[in-house]
Coordinates of C-alpha atoms and ligand atoms in Angstrom, one line a residue:
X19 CA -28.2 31.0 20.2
X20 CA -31.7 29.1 19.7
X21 CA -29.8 26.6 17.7
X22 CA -27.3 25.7 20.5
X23 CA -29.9 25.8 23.0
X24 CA -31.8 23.3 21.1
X25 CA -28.8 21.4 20.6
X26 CA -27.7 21.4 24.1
X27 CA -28.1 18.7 26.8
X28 CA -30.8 18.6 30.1
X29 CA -27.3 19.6 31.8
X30 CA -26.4 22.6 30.0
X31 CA -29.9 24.2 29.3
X32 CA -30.3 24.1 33.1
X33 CA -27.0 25.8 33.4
X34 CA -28.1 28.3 30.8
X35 CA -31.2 29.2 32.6
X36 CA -29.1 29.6 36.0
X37 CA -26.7 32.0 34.3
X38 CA -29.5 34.2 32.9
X39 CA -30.8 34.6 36.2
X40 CA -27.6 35.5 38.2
X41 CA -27.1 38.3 35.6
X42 CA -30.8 39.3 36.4
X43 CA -30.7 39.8 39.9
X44 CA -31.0 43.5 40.6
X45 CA -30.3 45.1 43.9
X46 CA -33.8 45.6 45.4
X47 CA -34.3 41.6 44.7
X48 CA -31.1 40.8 46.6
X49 CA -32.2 43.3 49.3
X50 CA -35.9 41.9 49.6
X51 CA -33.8 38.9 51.0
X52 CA -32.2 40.2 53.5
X53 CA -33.3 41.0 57.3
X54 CA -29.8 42.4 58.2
X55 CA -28.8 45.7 56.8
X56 CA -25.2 46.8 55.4
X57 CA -23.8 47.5 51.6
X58 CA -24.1 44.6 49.1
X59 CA -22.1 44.9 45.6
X60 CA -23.8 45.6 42.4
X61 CA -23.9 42.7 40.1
X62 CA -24.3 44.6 37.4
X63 CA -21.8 46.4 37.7
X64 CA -18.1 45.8 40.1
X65 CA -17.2 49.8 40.8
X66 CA -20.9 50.4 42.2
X67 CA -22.6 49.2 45.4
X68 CA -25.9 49.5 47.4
X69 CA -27.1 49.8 50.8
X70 CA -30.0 47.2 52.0
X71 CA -32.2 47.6 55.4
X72 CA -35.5 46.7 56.1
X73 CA -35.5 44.8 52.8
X74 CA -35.2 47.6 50.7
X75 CA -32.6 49.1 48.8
X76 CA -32.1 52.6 50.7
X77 CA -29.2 53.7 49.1
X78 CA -26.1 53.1 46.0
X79 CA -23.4 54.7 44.5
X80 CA -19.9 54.1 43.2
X81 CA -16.6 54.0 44.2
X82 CA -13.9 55.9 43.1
X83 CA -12.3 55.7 39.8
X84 CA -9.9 52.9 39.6
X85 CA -11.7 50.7 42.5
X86 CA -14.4 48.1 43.2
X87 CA -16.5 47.5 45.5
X88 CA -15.1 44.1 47.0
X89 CA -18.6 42.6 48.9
X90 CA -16.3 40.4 50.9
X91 CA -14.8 43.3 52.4
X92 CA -17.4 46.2 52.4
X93 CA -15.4 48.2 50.8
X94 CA -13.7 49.8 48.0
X95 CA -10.4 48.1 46.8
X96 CA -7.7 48.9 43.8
X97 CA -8.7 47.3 40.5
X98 CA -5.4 45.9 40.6
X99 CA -5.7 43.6 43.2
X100 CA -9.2 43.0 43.6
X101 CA -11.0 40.7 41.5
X102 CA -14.2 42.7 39.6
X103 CA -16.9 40.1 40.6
X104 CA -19.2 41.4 37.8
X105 CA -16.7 40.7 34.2
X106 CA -14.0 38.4 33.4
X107 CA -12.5 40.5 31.4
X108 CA -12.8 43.5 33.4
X109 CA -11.1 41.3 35.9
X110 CA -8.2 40.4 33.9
X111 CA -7.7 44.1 32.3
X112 CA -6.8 45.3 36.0
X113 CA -5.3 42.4 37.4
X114 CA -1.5 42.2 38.1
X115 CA -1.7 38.6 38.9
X116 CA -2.5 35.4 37.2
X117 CA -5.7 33.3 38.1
X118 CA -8.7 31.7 37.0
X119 CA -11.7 33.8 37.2
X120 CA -15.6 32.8 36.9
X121 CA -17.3 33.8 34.1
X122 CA -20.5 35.1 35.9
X123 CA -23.0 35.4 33.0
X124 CA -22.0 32.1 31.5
X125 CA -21.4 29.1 33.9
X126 CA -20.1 27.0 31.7
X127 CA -17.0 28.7 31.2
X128 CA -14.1 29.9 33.0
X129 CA -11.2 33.1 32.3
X130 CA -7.5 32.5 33.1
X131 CA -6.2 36.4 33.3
X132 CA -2.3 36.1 32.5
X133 CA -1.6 38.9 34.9
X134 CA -0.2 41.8 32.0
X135 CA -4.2 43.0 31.0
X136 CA -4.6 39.4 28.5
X137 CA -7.1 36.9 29.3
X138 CA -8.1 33.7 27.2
X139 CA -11.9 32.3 27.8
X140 CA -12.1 28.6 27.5
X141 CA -14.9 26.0 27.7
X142 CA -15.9 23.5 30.6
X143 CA -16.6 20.1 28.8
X144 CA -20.0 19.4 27.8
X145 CA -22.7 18.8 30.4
X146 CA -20.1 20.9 33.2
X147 CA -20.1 23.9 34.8
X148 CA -17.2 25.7 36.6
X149 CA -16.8 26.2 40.4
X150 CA -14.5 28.6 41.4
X151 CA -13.9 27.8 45.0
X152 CA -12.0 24.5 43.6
X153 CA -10.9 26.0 40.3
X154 CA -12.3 22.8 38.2
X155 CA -15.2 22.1 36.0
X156 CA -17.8 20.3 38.0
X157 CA -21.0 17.5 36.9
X158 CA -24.4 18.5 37.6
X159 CA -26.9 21.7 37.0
X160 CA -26.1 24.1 39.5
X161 CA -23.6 26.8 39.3
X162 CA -21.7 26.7 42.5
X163 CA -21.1 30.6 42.4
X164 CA -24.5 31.8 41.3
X165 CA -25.7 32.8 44.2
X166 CA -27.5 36.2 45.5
X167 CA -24.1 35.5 48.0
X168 CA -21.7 36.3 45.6
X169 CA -22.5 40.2 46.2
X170 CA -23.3 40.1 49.6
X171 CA -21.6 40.3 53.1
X172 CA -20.1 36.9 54.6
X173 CA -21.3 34.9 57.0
X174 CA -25.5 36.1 56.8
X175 CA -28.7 34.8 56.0
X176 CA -30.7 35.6 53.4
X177 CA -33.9 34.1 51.7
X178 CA -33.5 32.0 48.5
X179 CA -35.1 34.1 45.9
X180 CA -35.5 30.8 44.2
X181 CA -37.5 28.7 47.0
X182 CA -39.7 31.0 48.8
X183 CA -39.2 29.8 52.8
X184 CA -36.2 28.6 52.3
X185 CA -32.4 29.8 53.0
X186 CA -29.1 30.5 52.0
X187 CA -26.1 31.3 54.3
X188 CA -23.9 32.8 52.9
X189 CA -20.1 32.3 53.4
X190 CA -17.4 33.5 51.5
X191 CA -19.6 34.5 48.3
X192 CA -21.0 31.2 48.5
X193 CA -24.8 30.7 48.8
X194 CA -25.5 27.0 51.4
X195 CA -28.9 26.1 50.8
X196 CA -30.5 25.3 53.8
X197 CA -34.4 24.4 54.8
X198 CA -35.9 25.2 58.3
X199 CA -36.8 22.5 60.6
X200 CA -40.2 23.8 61.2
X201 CA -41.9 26.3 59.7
X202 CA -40.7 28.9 56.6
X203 CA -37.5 31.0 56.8
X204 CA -38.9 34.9 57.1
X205 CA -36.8 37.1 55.0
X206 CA -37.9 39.7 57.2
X207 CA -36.9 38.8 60.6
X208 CA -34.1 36.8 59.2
X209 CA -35.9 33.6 61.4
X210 CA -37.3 30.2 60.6
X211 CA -41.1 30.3 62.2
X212 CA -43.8 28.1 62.5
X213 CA -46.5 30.5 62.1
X214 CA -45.0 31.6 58.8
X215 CA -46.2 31.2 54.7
X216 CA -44.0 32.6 52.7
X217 CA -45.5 34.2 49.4
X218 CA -43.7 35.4 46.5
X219 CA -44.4 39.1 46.8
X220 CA -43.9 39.8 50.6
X221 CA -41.6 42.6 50.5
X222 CA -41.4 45.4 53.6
X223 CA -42.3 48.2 54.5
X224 CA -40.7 51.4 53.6
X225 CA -41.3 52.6 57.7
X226 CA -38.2 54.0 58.9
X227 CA -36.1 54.1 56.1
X228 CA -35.1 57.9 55.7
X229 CA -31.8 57.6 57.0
X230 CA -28.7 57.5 54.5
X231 CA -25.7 55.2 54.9
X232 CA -22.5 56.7 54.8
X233 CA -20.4 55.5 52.0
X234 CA -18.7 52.4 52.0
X235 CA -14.9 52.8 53.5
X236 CA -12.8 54.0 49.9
X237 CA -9.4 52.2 50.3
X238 CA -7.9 55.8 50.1
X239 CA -8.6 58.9 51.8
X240 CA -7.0 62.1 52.3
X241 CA -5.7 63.1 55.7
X242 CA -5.1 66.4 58.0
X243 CA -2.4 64.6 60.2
X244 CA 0.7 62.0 59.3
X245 CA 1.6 59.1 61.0
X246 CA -1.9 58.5 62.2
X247 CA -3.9 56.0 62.5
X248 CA -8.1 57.6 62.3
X249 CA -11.0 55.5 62.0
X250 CA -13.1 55.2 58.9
X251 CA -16.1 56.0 60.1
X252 CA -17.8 53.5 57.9
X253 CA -17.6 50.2 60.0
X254 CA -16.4 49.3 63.6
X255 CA -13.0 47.6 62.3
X256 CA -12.0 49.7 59.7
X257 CA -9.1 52.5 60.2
X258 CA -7.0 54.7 57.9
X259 CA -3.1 55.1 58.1
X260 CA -2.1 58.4 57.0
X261 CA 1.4 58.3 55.8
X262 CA 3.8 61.1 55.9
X263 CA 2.1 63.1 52.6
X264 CA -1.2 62.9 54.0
X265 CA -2.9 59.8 52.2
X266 CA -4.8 57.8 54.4
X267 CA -4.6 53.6 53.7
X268 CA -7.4 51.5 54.2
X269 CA -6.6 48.8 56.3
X270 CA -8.7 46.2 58.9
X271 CA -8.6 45.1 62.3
X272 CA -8.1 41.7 62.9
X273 CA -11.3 39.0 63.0
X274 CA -12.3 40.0 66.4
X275 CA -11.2 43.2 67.0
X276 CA -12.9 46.6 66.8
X277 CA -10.7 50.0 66.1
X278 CA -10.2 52.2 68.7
X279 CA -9.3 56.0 67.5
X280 CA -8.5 57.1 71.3
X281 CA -5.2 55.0 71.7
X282 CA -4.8 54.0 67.7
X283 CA -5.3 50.3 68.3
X284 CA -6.9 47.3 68.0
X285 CA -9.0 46.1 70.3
X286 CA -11.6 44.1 72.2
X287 CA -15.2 44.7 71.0
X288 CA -16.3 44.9 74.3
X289 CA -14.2 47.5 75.5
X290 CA -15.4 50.5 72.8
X291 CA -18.9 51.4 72.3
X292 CA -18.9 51.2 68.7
X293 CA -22.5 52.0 66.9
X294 CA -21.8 50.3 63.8
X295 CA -22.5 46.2 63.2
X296 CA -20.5 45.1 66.1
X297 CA -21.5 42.1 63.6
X298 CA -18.8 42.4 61.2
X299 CA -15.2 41.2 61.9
X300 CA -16.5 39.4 64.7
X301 CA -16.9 35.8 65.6
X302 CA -19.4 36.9 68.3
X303 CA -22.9 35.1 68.3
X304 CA -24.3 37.5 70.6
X305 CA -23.3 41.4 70.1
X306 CA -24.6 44.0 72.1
X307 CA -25.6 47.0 70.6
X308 CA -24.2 49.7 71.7
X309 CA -26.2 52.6 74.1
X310 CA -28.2 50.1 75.7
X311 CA -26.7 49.5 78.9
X312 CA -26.0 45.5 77.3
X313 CA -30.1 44.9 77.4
X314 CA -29.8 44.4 73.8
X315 CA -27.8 42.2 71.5
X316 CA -28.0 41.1 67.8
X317 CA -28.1 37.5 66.8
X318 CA -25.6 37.8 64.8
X319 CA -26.0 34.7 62.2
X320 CA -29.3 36.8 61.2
X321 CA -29.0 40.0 62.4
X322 CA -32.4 39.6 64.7
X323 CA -32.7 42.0 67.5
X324 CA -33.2 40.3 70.9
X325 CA -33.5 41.2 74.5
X326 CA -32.2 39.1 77.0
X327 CA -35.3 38.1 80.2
X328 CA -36.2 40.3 83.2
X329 CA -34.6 38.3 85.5
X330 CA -31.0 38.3 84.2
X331 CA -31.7 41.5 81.9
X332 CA -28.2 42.2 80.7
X333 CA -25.7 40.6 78.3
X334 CA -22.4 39.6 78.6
X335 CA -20.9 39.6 75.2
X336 CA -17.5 38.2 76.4
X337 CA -19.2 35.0 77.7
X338 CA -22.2 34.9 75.8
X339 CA -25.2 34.7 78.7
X340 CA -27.3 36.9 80.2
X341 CA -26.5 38.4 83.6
X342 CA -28.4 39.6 86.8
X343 CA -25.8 42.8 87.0
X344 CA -24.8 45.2 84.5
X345 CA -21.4 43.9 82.9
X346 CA -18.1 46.4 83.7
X347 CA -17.3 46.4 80.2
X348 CA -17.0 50.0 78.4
X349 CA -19.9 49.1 75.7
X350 CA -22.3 48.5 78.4
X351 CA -21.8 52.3 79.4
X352 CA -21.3 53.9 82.6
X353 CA -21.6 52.0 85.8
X354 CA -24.3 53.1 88.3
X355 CA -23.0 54.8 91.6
Ligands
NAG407 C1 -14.5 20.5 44.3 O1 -15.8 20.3 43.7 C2 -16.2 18.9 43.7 C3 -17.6 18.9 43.0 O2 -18.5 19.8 43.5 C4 -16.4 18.5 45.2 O3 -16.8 17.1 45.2 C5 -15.1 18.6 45.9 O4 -15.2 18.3 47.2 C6 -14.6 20.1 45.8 N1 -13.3 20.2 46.4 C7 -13.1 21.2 47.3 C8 -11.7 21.2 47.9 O5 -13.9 22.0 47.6
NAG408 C1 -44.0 47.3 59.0 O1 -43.1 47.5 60.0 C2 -43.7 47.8 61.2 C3 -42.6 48.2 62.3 O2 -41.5 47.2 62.2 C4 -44.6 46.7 61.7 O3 -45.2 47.0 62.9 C5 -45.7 46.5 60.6 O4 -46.5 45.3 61.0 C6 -45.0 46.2 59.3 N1 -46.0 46.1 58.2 C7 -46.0 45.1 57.3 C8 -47.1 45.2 56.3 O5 -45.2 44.2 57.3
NAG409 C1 -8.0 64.3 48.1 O1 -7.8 65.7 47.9 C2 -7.6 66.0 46.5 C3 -7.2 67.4 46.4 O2 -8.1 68.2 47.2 C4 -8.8 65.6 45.7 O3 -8.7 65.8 44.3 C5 -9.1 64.1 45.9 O4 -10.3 63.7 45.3 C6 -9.2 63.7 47.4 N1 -9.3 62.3 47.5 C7 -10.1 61.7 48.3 C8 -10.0 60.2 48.3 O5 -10.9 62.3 49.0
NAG410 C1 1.5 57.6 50.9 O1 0.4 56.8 50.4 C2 0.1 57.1 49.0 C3 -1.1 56.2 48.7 O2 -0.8 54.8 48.9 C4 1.3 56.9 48.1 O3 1.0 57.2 46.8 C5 2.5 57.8 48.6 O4 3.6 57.5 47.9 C6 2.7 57.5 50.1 N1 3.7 58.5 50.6 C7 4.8 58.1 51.4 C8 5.7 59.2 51.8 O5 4.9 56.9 51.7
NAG411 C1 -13.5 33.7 68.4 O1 -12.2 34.2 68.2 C2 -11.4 34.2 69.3 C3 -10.1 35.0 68.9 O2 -9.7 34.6 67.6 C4 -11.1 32.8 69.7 O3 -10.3 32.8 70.9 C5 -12.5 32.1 70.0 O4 -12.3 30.8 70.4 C6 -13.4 32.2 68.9 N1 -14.7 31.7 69.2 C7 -15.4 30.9 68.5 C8 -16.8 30.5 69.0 O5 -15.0 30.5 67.4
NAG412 C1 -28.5 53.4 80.8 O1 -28.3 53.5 82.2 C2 -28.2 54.8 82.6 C3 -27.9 54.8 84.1 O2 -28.7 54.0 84.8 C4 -29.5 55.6 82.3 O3 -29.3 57.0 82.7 C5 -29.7 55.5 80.8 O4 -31.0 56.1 80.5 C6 -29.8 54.1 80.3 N1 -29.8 54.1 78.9 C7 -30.7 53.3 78.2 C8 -30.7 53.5 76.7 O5 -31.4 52.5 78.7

């Protein structure tokens, strides 16, 4: 190992010390970046996953035997069909289909899994490093896919645990690194401010953090009735259909809608008063949350909490603004008499 490295190119030593630190990232680091709160996967290990708020790590376990936690998702998914972020070879023992898999300890390689359990591990040439979103070996000294992203929820930001102030949004297990205009990007309120200095060890504040997540959605569960459709009770989108022998099947709403147990169906967001993230599966900017009476939303692209002015005091998620009169939809609760 000490030979090679002293063998080895600028290129590939920078590459080297990028791999190390994506296998090095714990949970409570990833969480430390995060303003928003939800489950991230383990990258330690594909079956388990944690639960971030408040910057800490409140909460992990594991998923049943034979899944993994699938961060793009938020849930648990077969082994089968779900690609185990965490090993190659993992990957390939459980996949039923062919494909290229990232090696995510070493950059520099890549894993094609023939589909039957085999998997052959082959070398990006000198100086290159794999990206997996094109499927090619790339120039240059970043790893495309080592990224605190990789493990965490789509379409959030986070803080670069490389750059302190600065940002990554992540989108589709990809980190985009971004700087603020003005000021330094606050992990902690997920914001860019003026006023701000980041420093290396600003982590929270354990205030408030008693409460336990539920488990992440299992893609299986076991039913009382058949031929129903029940809600998972782990996210807003998320239902089980319970076929005739009483399994219950994981499945999702489409982007934009929110499950609704009452009449088995999809539905607008606005129209249930869901308590989850009314984030997730959504390409709202603004989302109420829910028992408010619509006075106040998330920023979604951070997860910030906001209030809307005294003026026009209530939000209308289905246009965006803010409103003088209490919007008629369901998630803004009853209507005064
Ligand atoms: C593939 O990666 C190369 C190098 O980063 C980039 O120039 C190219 O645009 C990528 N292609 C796609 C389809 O992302
Ligand atoms: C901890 O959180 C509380 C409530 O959000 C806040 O008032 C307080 O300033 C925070 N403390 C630190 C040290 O960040
Ligand atoms: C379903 O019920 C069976 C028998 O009680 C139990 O062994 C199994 O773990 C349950 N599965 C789930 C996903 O809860
Ligand atoms: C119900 O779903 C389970 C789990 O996917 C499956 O094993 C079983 O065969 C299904 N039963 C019927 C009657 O479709
Ligand atoms: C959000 O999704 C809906 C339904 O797919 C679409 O009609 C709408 O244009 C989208 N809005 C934005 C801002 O992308
Ligand atoms: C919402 O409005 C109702 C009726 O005006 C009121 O009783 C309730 O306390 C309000 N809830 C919140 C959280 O403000």
């Amino acid at each position: 190992m000490l030979a090679f490295h002293l063998k080895a190119t600028v290129l590939a030593t920078a590459c080297l010390m990028l791999a190390s630190q994506s296998a090095g990232y714990t949970m409570q680091e990833m969480c430390a970046q995060w303003s928003g709160s939800g489950y991230i996967g383990n990258p330690a290990d594909c079956n388990s996953w944690g639960y971030c708020k408040s910057q800490q790590l409140i909460g992990y376990g594991t998923c049943d035997k034979d899944l993994v936690y699938d961060s793009f998702t938020q849930t648990c998914q077969p082994a089968s069909t779900t690609k185990c972020s965490t090993s190659a070879q993992k990957t390939c023992s459980a996949l039923k289909t062919a494909g290229f898999v990232a090696d995510p300890s070493d950059c520099s390689k890549y894993t094609y899994c023939f589909g039957d359990g085999t998997s052959k591990t082959v070398s990006c040439p000198a100086g290159q490093t794999y990206a997996a979103n094109n499927n090619t070996c790339v120039w240059g000294p970043t790893c495309p896919q080592n990224s605190i992203c990789r493990f965490m929820p789509n379409n959030i930001f986070v803080g670069d645990p490389n750059n302190c102030g600065q940002f990554l949004h992540c989108v589709n297990g990809y980190g985009r690194w971004g700087k603020c205009e003005k000021g330094q990007y606050n992990a902690a309120t997920g914001y860019c401010q003026e006023s701000y200095s980041c420093s290396d060890d600003d982590t929270s504040n354990n205030s408030n953090n008693n409460d336990n997540p539920n488990l992440p959605p299992s893609s299986i569960t076991n039913c009382t009735e058949t031929e129903d459709f029940i809600a998972d009770g782990a996210t807003c989108y998320g239902y089980y259909f319970c076929n005739k022998t009483k399994n219950g099947v994981w499945g999702s709403c489409p982007l934009g809608l929110e499950f609704d147990e009452a009449t088995e169906k999809c539905v607008s967001p606005a129209s249930l008063s869901c308590p989850g993230n009314r984030c997730a599966n959504t390409n709202l900017t603004y989302a109420v949350v829910a028992n408010t009476n619509c006075t106040e939303y998330i920023y979604c692209p951070t997860g910030g909490k906001s209030y809307c002015n005294p003026e026009y005091p209530y939000l209308d998620e289905i246009s965006g603004q803010c409103v003088p009169t209490k919007p008629k939809y369901p998630v803004c609760g009853p209507q005064e008499t």
